[in-house]
GROMACS .gro file of C-alpha atoms in nm:
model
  217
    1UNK     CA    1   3.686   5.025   0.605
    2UNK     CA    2   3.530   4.664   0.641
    3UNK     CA    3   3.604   4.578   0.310
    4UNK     CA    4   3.954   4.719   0.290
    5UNK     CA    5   4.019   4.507   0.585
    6UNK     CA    6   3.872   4.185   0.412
    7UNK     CA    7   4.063   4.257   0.096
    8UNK     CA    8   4.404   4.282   0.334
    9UNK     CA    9   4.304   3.968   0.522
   10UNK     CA   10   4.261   3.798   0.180
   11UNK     CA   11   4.590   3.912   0.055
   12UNK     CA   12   4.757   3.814   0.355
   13UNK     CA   13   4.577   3.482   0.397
   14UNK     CA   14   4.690   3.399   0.002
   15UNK     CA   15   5.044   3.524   0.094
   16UNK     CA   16   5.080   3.277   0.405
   17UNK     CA   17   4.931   2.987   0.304
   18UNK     CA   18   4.838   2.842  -0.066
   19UNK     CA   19   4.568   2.542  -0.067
   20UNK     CA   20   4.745   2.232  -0.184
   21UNK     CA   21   4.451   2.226  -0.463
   22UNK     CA   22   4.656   2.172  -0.837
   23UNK     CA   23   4.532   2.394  -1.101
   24UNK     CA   24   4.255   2.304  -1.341
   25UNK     CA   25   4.477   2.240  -1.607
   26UNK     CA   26   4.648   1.924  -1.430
   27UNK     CA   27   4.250   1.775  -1.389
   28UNK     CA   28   4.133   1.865  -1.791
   29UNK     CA   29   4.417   1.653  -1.908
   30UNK     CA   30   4.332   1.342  -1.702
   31UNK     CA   31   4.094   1.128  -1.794
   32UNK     CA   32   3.714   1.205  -1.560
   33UNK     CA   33   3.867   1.572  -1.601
   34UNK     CA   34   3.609   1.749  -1.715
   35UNK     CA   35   3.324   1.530  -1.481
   36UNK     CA   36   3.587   1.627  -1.172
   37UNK     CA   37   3.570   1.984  -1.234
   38UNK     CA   38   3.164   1.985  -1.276
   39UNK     CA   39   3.183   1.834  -0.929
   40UNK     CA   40   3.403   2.054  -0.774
   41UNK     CA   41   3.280   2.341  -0.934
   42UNK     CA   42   2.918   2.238  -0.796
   43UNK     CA   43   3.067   2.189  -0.440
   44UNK     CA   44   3.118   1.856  -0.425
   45UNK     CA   45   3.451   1.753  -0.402
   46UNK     CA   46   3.436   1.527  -0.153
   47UNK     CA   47   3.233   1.349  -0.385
   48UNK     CA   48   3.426   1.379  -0.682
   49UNK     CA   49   3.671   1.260  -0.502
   50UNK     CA   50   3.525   0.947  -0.383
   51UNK     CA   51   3.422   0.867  -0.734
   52UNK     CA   52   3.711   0.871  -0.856
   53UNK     CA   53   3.822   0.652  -0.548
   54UNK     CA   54   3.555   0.346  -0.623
   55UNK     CA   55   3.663   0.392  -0.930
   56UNK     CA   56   4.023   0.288  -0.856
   57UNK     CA   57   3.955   0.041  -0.704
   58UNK     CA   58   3.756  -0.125  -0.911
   59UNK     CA   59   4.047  -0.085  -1.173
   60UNK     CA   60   4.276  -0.265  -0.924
   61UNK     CA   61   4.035  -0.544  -0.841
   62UNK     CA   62   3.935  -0.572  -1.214
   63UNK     CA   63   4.323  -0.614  -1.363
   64UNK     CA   64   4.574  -0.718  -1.087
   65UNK     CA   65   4.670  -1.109  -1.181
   66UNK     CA   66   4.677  -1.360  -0.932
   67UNK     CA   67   4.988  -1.446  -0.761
   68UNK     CA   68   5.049  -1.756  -0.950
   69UNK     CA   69   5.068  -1.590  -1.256
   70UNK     CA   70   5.433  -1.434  -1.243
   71UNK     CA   71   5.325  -1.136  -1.432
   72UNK     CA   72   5.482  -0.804  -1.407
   73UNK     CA   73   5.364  -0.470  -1.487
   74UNK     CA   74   5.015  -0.492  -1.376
   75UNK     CA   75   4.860  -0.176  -1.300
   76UNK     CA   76   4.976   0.025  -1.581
   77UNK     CA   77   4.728   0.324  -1.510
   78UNK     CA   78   4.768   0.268  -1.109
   79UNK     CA   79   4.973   0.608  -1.060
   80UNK     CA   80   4.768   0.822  -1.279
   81UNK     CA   81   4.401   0.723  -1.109
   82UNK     CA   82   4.576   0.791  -0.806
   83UNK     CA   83   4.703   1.121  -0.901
   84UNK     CA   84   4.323   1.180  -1.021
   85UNK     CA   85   4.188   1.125  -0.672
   86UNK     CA   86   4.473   1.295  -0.483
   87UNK     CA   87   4.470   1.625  -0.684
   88UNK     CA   88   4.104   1.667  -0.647
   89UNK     CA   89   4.125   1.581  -0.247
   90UNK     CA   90   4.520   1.612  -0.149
   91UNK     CA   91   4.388   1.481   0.215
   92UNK     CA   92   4.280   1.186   0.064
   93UNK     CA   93   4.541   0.990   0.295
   94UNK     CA   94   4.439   0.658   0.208
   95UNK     CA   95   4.498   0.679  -0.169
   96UNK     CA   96   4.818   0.779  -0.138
   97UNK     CA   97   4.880   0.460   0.142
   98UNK     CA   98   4.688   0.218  -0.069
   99UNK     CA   99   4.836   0.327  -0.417
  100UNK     CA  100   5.184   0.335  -0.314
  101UNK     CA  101   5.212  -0.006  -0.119
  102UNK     CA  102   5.073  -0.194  -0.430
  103UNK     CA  103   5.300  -0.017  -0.630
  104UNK     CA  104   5.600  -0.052  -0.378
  105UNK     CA  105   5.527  -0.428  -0.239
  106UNK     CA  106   5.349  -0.625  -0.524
  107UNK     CA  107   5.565  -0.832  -0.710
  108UNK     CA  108   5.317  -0.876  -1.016
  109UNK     CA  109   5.306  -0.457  -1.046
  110UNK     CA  110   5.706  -0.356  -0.921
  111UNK     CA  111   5.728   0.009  -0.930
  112UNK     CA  112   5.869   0.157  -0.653
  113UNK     CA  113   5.979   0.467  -0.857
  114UNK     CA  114   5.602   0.566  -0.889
  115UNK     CA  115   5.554   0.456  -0.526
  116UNK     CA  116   5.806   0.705  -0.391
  117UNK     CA  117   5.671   1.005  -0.632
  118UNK     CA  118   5.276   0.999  -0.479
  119UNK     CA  119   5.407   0.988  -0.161
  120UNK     CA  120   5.643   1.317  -0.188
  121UNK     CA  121   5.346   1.437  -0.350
  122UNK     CA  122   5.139   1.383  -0.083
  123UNK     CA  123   5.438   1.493   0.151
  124UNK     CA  124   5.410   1.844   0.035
  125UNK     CA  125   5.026   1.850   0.032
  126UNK     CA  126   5.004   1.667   0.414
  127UNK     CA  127   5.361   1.757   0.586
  128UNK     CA  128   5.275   1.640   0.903
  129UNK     CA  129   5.103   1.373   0.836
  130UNK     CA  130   5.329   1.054   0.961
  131UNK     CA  131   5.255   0.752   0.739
  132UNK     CA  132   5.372   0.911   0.440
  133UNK     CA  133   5.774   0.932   0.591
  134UNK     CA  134   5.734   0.609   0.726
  135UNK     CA  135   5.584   0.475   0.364
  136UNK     CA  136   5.867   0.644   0.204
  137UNK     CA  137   6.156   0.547   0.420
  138UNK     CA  138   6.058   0.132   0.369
  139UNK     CA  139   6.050   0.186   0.034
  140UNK     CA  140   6.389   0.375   0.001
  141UNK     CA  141   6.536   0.098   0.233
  142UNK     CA  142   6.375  -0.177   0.027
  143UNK     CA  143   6.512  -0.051  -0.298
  144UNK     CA  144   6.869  -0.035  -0.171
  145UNK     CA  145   6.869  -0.402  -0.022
  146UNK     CA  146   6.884  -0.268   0.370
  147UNK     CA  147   6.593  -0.493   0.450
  148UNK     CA  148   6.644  -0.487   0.847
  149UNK     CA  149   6.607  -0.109   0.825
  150UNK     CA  150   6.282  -0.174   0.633
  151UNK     CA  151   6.145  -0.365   0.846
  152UNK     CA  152   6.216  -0.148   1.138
  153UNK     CA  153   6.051   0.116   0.981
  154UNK     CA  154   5.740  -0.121   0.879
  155UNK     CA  155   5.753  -0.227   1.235
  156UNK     CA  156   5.736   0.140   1.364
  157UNK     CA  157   5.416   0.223   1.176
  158UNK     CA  158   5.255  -0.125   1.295
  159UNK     CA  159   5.258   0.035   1.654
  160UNK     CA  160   5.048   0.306   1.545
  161UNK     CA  161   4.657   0.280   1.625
  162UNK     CA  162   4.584   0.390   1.316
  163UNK     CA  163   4.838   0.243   1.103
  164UNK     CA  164   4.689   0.097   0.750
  165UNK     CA  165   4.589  -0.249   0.751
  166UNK     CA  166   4.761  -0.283   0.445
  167UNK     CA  167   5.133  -0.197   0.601
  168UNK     CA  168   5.056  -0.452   0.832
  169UNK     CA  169   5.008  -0.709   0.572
  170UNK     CA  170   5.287  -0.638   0.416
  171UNK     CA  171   5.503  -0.672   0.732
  172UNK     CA  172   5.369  -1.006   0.827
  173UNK     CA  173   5.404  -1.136   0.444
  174UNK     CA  174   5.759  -1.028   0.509
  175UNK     CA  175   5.808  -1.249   0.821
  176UNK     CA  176   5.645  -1.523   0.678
  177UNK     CA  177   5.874  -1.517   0.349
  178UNK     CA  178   6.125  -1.524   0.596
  179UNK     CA  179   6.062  -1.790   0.808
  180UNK     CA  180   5.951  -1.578   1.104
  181UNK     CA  181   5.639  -1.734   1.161
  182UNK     CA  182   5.576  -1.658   1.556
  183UNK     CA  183   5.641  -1.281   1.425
  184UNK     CA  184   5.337  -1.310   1.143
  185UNK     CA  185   5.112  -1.460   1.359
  186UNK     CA  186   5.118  -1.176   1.595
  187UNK     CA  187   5.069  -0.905   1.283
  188UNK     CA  188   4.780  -1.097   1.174
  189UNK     CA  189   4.618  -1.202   1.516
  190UNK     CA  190   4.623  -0.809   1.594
  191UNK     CA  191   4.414  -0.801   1.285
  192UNK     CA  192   4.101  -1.006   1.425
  193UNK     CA  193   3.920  -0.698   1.534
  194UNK     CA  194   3.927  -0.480   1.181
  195UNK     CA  195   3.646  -0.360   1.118
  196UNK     CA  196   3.726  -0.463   0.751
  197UNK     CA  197   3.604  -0.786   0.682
  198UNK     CA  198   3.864  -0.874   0.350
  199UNK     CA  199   4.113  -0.752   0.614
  200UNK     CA  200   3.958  -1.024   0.909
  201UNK     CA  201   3.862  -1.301   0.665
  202UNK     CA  202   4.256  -1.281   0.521
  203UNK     CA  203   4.446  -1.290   0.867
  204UNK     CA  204   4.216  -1.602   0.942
  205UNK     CA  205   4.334  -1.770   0.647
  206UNK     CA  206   4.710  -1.683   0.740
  207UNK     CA  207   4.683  -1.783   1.117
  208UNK     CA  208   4.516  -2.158   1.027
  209UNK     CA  209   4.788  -2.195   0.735
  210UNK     CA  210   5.077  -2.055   0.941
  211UNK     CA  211   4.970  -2.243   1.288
  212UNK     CA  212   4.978  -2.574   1.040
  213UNK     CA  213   5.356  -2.440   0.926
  214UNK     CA  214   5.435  -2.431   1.301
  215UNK     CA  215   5.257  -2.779   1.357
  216UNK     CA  216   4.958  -2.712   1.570
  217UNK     CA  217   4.603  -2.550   1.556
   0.00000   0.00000   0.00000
């Protein structure tokens, strides 16, 4: 009788609700497949998942050009590391954040395309997860020139306690391109306290060069 009720309660529990998890196929044909699967299949896909994370970013801190450059395209593998991480952890929110807003916002890399499609991927693996909607709908706005609804959006998300550090750059790049340079400093003062140093050690550069725009220390 136990075991008749386990088998129902595993039939039903499949029925309800199917894990977000892609199938092994979609990992073999990326490259770190097969080292992804021994991980997972070992239990550790939390780690797997991590590696492949480190590993991303060293790709992005390895190959993205400096701004002075005016290159475009950078990144070429961007979407496809990201994929690598996300379909071995679909929680792993901050991929999908991190990927999308280089591929969304940075002028030397320019895809918002790819930009949209990990975050309706991660969408239907993390439905209620806000950032994603809010990610999706600046973008959208951004590629159809409605740049006040884009940066009500990005505004939005910057009230959030937990919004990424990285939305916030973008937002106070955004008023600074503009001329808005009361608006930036506030982004980047409420930056002071990250507890990522890159994060702190940028909005101090940006406060002493835009406090010089404004004419005062």
């Amino acid at each position: 009788c136990l075991f008749a009720v386990a088998v129902f309660a595993l039939l039903r529990m499949g029925a309800l609700y199917e894990p977000p998890y892609p199938h092994f196929d979609q990992l073999i044909s990326r490259s770190g497949g097969l080292q992804d699967l021994l991980g997972m299949a070992m239990g550790f896909r939390g780690a797997a998942a991590d590696i492949a994370w480190v590993e991303l970013i060293q790709y992005c801190g390895n190959t993205i050009p400096g701004e002075k450059t005016g290159a475009k395209g950078a990144l070429k593998d961007l979407k496809q590391m990201t994929e690598r991480v996300v379909r071995i952890d679909p929680y792993f929110y901050d991929a999908y954040l991190f990927s999308s807003g280089i591929l969304a916002w940075f002028r030397q890399v320019d895809r918002p395309q790819e930009a949209i499609d990990l975050l309706r991927e991660g969408i239907s693996a993390n439905p209620r997860y806000w950032a994603f909607r809010l990610y999706l709908a600046a973008i959208i706005y951004k590629q159809s020139s409605e740049y006040g609804k884009m940066v009500g959006v990005l505004e939005d998300a910057a009230r959030f306690p937990d919004c990424p550090l990285m939305l916030k750059a973008i937002l106070a790049n955004y008023y600074k391109e503009t001329n808005q340079y009361r608006k930036a400093i506030g982004v980047w003062e409420s930056m002071l306290d990250s507890d990522d140093e890159a994060y702190r050690s940028r909005a101090r550069g940006q406060l002493l060069a835009l406090r010089q725009a404004l004419g005062y220390e």
